[in-house]
Tab-separated table of C-alpha atoms in Angstrom:
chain	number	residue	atom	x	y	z
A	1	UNK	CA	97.762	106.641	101.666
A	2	UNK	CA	101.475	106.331	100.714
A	3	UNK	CA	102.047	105.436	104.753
A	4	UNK	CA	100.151	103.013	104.535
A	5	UNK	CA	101.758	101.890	101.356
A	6	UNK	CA	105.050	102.245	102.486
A	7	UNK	CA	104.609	100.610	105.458
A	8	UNK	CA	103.188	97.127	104.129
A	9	UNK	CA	105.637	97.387	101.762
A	10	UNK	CA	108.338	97.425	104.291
A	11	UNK	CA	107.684	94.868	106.612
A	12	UNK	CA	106.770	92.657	103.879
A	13	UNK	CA	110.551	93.304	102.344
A	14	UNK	CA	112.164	92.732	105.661
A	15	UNK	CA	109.701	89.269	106.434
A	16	UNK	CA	111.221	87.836	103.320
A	17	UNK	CA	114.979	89.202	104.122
A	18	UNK	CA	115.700	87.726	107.205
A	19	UNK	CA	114.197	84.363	106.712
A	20	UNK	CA	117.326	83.442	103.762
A	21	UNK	CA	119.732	85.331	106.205
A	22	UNK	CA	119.736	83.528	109.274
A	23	UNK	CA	119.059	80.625	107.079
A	24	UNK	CA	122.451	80.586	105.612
A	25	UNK	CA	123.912	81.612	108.943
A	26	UNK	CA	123.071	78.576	110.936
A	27	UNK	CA	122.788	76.705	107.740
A	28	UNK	CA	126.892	74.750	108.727
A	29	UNK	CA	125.286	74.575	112.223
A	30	UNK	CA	122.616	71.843	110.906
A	31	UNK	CA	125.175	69.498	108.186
A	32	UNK	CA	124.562	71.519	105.298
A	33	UNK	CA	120.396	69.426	104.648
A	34	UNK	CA	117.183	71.160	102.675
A	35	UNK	CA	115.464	70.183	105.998
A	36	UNK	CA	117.124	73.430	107.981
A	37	UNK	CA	114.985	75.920	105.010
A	38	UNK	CA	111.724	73.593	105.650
A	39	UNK	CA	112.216	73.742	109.457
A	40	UNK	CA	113.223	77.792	109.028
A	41	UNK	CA	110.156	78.389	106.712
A	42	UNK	CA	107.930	76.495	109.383
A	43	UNK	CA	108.835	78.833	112.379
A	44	UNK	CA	108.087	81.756	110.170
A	45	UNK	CA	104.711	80.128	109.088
A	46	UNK	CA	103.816	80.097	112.794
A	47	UNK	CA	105.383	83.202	113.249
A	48	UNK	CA	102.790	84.338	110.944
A	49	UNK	CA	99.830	82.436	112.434
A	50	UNK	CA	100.615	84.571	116.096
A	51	UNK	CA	100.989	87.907	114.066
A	52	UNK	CA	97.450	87.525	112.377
A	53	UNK	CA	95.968	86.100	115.593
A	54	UNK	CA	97.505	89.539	117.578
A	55	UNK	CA	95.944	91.577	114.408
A	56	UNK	CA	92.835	89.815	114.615
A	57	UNK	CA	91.867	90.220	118.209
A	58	UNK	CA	93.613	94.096	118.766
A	59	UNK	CA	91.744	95.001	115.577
A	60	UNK	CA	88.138	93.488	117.087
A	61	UNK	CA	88.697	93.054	120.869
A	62	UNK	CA	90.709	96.923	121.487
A	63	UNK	CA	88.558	100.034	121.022
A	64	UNK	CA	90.555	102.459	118.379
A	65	UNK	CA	92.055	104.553	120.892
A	66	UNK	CA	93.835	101.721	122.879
A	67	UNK	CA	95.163	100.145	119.874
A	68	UNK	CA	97.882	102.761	119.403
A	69	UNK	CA	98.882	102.160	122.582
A	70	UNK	CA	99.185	98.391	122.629
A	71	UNK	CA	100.808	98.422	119.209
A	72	UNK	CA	102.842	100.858	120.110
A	73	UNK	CA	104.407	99.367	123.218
A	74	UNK	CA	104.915	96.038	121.623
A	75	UNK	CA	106.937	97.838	118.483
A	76	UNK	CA	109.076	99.732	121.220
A	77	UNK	CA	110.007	96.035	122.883
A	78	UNK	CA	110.433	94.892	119.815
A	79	UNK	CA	113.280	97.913	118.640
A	80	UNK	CA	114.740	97.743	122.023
A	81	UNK	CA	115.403	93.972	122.081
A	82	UNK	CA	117.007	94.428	118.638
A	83	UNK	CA	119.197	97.319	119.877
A	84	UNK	CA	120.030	94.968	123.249
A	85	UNK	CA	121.430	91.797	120.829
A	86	UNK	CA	123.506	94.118	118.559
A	87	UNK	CA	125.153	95.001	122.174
A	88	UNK	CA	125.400	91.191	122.706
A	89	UNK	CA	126.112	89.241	119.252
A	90	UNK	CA	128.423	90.239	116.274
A	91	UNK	CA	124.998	92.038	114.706
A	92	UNK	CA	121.383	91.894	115.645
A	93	UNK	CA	119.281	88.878	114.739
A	94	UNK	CA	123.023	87.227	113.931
A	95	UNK	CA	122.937	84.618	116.631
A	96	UNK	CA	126.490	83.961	118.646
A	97	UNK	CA	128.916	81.262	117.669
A	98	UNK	CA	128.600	80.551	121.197
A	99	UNK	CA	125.225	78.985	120.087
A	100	UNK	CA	126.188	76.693	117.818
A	101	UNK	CA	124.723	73.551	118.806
A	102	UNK	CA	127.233	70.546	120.156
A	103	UNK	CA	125.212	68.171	119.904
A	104	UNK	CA	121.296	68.283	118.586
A	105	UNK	CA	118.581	65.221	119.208
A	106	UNK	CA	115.699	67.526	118.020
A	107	UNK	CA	117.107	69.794	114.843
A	108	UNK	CA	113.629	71.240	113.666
A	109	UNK	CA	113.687	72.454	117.929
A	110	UNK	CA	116.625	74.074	118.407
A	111	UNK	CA	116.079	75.983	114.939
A	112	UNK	CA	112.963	77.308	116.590
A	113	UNK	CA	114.930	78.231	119.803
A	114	UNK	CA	117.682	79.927	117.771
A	115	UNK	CA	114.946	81.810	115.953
A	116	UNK	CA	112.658	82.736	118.855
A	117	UNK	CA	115.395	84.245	120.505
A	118	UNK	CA	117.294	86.286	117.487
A	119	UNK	CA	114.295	87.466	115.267
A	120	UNK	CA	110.740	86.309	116.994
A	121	UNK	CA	109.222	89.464	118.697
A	122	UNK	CA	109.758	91.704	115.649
A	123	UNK	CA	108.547	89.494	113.217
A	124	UNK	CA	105.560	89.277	115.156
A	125	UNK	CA	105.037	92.549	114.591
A	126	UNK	CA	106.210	92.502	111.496
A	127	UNK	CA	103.860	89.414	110.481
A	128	UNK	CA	100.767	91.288	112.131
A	129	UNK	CA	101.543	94.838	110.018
A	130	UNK	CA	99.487	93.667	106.865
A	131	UNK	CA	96.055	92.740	108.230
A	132	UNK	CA	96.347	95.473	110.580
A	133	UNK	CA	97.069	98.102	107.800
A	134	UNK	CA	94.453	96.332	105.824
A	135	UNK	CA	91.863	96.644	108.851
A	136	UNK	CA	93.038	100.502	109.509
A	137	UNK	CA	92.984	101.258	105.890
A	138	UNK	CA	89.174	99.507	105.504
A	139	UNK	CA	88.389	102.258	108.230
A	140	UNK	CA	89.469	105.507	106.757
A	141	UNK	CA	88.608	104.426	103.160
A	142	UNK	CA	85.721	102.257	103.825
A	143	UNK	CA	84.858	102.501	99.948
A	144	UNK	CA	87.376	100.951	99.033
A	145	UNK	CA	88.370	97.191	99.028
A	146	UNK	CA	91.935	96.709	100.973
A	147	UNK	CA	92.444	93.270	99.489
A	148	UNK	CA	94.977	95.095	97.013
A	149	UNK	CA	97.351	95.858	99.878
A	150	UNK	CA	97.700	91.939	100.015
A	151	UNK	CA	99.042	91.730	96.784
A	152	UNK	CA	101.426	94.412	97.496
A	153	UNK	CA	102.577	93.077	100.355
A	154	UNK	CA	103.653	89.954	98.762
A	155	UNK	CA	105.318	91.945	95.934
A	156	UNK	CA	107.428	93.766	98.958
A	157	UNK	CA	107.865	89.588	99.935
A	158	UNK	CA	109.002	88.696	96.478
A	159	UNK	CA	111.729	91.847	96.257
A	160	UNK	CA	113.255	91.205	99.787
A	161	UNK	CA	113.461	87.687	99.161
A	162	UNK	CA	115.015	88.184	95.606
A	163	UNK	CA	117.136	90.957	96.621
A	164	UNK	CA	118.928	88.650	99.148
A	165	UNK	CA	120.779	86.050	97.238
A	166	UNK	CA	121.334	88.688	94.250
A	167	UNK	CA	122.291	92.406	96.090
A	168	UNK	CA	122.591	91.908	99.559
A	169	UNK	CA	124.247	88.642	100.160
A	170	UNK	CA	127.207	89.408	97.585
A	171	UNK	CA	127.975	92.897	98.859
A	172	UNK	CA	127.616	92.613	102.520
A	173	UNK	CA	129.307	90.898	104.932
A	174	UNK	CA	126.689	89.049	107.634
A	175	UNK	CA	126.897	91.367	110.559
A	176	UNK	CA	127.209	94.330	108.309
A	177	UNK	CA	123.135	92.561	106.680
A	178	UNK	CA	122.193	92.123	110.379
A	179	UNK	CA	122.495	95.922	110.688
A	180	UNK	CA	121.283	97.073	108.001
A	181	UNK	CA	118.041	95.042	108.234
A	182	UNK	CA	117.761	96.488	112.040
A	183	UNK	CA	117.886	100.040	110.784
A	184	UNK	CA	115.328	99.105	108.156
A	185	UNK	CA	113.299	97.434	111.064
A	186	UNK	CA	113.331	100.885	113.323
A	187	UNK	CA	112.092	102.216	110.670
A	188	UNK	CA	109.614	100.139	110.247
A	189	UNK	CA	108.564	100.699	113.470
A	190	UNK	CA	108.413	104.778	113.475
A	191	UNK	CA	106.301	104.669	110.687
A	192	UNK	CA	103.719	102.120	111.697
A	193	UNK	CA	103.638	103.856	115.359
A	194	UNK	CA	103.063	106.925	113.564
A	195	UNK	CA	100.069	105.316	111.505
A	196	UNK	CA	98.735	103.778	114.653
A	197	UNK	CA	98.597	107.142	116.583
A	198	UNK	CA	96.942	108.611	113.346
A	199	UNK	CA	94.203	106.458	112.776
A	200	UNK	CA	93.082	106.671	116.693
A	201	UNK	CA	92.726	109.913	116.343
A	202	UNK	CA	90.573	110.377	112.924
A	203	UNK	CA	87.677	110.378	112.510
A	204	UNK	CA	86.064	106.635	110.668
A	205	UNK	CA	84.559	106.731	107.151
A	206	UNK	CA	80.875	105.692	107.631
A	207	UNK	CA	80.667	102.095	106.308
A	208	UNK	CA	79.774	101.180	103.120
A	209	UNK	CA	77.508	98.352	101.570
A	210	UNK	CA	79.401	96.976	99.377
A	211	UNK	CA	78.331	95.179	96.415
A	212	UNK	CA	77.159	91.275	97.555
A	213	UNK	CA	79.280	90.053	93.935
A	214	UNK	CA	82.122	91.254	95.452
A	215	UNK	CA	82.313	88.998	98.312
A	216	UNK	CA	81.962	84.855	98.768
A	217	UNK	CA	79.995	86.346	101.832
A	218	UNK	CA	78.804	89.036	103.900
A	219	UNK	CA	80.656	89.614	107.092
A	220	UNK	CA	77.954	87.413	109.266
A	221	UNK	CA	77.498	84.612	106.885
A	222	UNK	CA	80.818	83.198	106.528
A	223	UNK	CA	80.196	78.919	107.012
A	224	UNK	CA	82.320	76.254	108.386
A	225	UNK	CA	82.963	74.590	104.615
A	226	UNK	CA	83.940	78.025	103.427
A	227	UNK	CA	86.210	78.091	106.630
A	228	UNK	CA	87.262	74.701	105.906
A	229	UNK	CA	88.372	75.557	102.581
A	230	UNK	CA	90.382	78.493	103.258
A	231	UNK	CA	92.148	76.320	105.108
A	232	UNK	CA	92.977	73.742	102.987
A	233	UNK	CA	94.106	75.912	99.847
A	234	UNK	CA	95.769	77.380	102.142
A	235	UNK	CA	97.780	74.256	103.273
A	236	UNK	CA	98.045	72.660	100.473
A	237	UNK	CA	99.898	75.372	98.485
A	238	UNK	CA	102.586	75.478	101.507
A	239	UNK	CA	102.783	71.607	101.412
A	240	UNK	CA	103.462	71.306	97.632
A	241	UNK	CA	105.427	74.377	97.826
A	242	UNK	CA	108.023	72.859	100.758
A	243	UNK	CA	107.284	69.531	98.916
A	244	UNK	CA	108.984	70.715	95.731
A	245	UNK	CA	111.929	72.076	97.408
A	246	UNK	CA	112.564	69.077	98.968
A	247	UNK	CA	112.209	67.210	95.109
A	248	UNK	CA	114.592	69.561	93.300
A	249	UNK	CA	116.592	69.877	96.555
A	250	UNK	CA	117.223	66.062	96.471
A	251	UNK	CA	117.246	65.228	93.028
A	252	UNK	CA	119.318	68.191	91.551
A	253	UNK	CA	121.525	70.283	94.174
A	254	UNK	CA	121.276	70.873	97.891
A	255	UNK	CA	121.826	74.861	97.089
A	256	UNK	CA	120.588	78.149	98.637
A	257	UNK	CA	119.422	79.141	95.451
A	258	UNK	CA	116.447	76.168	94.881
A	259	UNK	CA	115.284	76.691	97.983
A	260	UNK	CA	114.582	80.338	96.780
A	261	UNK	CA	113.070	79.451	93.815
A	262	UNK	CA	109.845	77.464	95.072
A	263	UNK	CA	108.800	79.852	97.395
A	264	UNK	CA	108.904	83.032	95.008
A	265	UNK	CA	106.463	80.781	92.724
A	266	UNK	CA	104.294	80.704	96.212
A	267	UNK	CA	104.886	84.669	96.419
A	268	UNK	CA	104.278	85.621	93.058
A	269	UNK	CA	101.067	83.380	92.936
A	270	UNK	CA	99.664	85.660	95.578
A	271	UNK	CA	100.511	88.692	93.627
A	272	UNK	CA	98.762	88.381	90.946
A	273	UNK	CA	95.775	85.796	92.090
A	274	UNK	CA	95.531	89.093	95.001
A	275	UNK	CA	95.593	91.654	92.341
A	276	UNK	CA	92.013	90.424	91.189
A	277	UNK	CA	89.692	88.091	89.773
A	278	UNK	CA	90.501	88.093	86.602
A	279	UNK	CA	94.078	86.706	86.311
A	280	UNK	CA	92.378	83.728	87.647
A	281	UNK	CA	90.884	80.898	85.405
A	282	UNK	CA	90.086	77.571	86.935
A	283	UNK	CA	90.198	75.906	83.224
A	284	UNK	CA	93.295	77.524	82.394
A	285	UNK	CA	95.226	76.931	85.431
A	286	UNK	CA	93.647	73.217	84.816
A	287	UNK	CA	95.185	72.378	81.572
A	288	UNK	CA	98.732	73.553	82.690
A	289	UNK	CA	98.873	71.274	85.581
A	290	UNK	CA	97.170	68.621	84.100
A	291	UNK	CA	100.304	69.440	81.050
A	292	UNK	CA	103.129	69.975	83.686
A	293	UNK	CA	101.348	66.693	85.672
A	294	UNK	CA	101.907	64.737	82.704
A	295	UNK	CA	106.099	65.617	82.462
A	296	UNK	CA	106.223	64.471	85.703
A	297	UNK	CA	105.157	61.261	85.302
A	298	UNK	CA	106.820	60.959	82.380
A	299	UNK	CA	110.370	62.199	82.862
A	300	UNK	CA	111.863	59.569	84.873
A	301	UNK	CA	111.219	57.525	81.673
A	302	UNK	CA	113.758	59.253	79.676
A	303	UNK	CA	117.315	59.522	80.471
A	304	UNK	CA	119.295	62.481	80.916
A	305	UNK	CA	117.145	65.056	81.166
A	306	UNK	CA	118.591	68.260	81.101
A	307	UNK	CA	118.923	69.836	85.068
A	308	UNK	CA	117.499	72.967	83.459
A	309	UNK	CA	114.459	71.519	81.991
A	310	UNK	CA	113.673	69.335	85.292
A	311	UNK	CA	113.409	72.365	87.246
A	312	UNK	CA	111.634	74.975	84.934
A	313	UNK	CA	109.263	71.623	84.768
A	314	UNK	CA	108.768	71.422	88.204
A	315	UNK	CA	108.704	75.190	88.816
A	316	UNK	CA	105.899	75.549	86.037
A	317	UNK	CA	103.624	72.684	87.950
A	318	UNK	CA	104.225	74.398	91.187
A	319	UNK	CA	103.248	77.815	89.543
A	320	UNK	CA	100.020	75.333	88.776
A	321	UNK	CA	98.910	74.891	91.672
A	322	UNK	CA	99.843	77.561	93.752
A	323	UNK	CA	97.871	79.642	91.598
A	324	UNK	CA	94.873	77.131	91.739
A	325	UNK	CA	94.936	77.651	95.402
A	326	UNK	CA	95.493	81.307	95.817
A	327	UNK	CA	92.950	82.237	92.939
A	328	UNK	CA	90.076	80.195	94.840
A	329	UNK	CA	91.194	81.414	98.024
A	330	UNK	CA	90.520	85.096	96.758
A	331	UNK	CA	87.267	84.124	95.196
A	332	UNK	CA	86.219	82.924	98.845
A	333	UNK	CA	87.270	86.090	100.546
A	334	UNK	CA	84.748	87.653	102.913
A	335	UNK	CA	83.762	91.133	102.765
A	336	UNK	CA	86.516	93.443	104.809
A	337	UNK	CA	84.958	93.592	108.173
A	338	UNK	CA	86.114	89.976	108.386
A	339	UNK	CA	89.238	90.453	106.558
A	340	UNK	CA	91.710	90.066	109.778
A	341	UNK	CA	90.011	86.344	110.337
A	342	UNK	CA	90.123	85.640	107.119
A	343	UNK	CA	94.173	86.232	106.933
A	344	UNK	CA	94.468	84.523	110.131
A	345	UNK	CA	92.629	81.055	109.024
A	346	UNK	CA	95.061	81.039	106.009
A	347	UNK	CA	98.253	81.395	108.081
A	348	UNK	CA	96.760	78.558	110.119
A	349	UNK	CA	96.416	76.594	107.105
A	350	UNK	CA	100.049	77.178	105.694
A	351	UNK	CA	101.553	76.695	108.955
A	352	UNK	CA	99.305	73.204	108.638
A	353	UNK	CA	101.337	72.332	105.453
A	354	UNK	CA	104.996	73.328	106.853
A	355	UNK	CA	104.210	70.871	110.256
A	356	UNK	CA	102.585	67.954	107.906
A	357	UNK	CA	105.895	68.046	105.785
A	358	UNK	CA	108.339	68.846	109.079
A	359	UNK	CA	106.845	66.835	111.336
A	360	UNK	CA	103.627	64.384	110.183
A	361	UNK	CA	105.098	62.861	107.215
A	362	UNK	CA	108.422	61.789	108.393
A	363	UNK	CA	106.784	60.344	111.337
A	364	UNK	CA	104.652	58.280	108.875
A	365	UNK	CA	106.211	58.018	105.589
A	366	UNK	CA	109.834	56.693	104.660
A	367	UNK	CA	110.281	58.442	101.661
A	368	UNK	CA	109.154	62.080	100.828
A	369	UNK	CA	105.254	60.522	99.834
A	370	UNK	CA	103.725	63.831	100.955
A	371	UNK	CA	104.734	65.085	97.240
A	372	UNK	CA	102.245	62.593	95.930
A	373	UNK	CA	99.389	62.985	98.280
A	374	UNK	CA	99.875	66.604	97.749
A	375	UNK	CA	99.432	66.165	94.144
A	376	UNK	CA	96.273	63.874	94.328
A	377	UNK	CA	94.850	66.157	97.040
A	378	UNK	CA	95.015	69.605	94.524
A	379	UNK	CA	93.338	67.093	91.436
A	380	UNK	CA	90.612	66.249	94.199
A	381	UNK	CA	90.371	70.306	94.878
A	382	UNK	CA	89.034	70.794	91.439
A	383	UNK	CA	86.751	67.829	91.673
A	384	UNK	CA	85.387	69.334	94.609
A	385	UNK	CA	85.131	72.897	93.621
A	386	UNK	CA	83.823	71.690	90.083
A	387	UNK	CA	81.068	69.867	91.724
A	388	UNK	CA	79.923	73.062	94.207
A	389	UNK	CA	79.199	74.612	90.540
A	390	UNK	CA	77.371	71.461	88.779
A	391	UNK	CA	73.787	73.717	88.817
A	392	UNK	CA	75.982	76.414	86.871
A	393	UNK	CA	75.397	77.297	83.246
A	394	UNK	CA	79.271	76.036	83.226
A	395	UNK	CA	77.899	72.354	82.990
A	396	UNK	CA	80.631	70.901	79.983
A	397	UNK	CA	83.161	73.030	81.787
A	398	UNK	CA	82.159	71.335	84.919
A	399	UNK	CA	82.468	67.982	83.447
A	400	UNK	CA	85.603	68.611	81.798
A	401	UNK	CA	87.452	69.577	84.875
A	402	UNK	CA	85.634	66.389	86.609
A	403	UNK	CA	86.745	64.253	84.446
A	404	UNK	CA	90.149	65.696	83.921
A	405	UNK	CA	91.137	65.212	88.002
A	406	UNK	CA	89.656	61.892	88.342
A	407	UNK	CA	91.925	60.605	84.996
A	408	UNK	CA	94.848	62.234	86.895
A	409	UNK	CA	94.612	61.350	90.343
A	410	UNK	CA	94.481	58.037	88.962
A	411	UNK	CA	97.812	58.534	86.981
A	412	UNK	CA	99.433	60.227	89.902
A	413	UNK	CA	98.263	57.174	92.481
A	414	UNK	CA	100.150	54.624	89.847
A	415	UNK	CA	103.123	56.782	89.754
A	416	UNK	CA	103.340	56.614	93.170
A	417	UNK	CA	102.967	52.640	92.920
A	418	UNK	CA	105.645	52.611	90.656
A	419	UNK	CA	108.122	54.459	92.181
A	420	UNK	CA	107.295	52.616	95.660
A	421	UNK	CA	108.364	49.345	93.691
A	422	UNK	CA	112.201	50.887	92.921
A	423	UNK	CA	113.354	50.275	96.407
A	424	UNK	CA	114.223	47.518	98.304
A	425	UNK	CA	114.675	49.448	101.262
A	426	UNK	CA	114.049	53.455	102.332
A	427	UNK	CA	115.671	55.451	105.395
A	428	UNK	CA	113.825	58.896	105.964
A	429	UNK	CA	115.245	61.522	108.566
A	430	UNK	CA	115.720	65.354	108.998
A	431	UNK	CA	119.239	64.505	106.876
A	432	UNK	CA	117.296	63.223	103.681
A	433	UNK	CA	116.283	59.898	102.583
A	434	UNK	CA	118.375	57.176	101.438
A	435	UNK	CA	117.029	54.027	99.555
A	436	UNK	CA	118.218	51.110	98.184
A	437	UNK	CA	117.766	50.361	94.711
């Protein structure tokens, strides 16, 4: 048990170390803009979608004695290709100056080149370690539910990504961080190997009914809406979550530091909506973004609003609906036999959300609109989950969160009317946006 522990634990820690890392590294590379941490977060997204697709189909496609071996081999690459760039750069996963881009016509590319090369084969395996500990784990203790390992592996997340900015970056120097997280990497990779052999080699729990409650459904009755919805709480807590870093980036400070901030909301949502059903209340989480909705709207009204207060404001609505997301998405979680496709459809879903922000909405919008669609898309969530319950003994709870969304979706859709009316003219490119008032 504490392997297993230990090892979700780890890779989660060094998943969330080396994204802020090479972030600030190449950060002077790219001018200094929010957009490098959107386009960095998106290559790690679909980092993640390729790890849970690999976890899905060794874990169901490999018999248990093979999977060792495939695992194995692709952990050993992964070590020796870290050991082979420490040779060649300053540190491992601490890209050349030699790579420092001259001249760039496709940013958000060339970040994903940089980061294929330095860091993508062990975060692979790195991004596959939870679902396949999850699915291992479901096999020797088939009694047991494994969805608790999620949570801890986003509380591993949450420390390596706080850990960066406030211990590591101050004490280390960069190639002396690319070294250490290397040595935490190999081993990583001894102790997963280890598991790996281990678990071909036991013998399986027999499986175990579990109770139907416990589920949203049994392994062979999962539907295409409940698919459908995974993957858009999925997405849409991604796309308000790189949506709010681009607002308080803007608006406040282009700074390391509030780019941090939104995503260990996103982390610590999954904690604790992870750690079971009942931190999770639909009304509850309801009335706070319906309250933190309603400071939005109304603080560009008042002038000089503290920097403090804006972000703790935006933070707290972010909180909102991350929560709202996550919480439903455990409520719809399938019983553990379908546990690695149920991980990988919600990576596909938050790498969704990082390419509509990176890639959809500057194509289409000219100023950062996805914020607002966002919004009005998580008010329409709780129409649309309050209506799949309108047969429910919940009925005036039902109605309340009805009418609640529609009253403000229509609030957010003037908003956005409003503040379309300030400009005369908007600019939108990786760089920012720049309007004319």
């Amino acid at each position: 048990m504490k392997s297993y522990i230990s090892s979700i634990f780890l890779s989660a820690l060094l998943i969330f170390q080396v994204q802020p890392m090479i972030a600030h590294y190449i950060l002077p590379w790219f001018g200094g803009t929010n957009s490098v941490w959107s386009a960095v977060v998106l290559f790690f997204q679909i980092m993640l979608v390729g790890g849970y697709l690999y976890a899905d189909w060794l874990s169901k496609s490999v018999s248990n004695e093979r999977q060792w071996q495939i695992h194995g081999l692709l952990l050993v690459l992964a070590a020796g290709l870290i050991l082979f760039l420490g040779l060649s750069w300053p540190a491992p996963v601490i890209p050349s100056s030699s790579w420092k881009p001259t001249t760039v016509e496709q940013p958000v590319l060339y970040i994903f080149f940089l980061l294929a090369i330095s860091v993508g084969l062990p975060y692979l395996t790195l991004a596959s370690n939870s679902p396949l500990i999850q699915s291992w784990f479901s096999r020797m203790y088939a009694e047991r539910s494994p969805y608790w390992l999620y949570a801890l592996s986003n509380a591993g997340s949450l420390l390596g990504l706080l850990s960066y900015p406030f211990l590591i970056e101050p004490a280390l120097r960069l190639g002396e961080q690319g070294w250490l997280w290397s040595g935490l990497y190999l081993a990583f990779a001894i102790l997963t190997f280890s598991i790996a052999w281990r678990v071909s080699r036991a013998k399986q729990s027999s499986p175990v009914a579990h109770r139907a409650e416990d589920y949203a459904s049994s392994p062979a009755a999962i539907s295409l809406g409940q698919r459908l919805l995974w993957l858009v709480l999925s997405a849409i807590a991604t796309l308000m979550m790189l949506a709010v870093t681009n607002r308080l980036t803007q608006d406040i400070a282009p700074v390391p530091l509030l780019w941090i901030l939104p995503l260990t909301i996103y982390l610590l949502s999954f904690i604790i909506a992870f750690s079971g059903e009942q931190y999770y209340h639909r009304l509850g989480f309801l009335i706070l973004l319906s309250i933190t909705s309603a400071g939005l709207i109304v603080a560009p009204l008042i002038p000089n609003i503290p920097i403090i207060l804006q972000i703790v404001l935006n933070l707290l609505f972010l909180f909102a609906v991350c929560m709202t997301a996550h919480g439903e998405l455990y409520r719809l979680r399938p019983a553990p036999q379908q546990l690695t496709h149920f991980y990988l459809l919600t990576s596909i879903g938050g790498a969704l959300g990082g390419i509509i922000v990176n890639f959809v909405a500057p194509l289409l919008f000219n100023d950062y609109w996805e914020f607002y669609l966002g919004w009005m898309i998580t008010y329409l969530l709780f129409l649309f989950l309050g209506a799949r319950q309108i047969n429910s003994n919940q009925r005036k709870q039902t109605i309340l969160i009805g009418a609640t969304a529609t009253v403000m979706s229509i609030l957010i859709g003037y908003t956005m009317v409003i503040d379309g009316q300030h400009a005369i003219w908007r600019g939108r490119n990786f760089y920012g946006v720049l309007r004319v008032v």
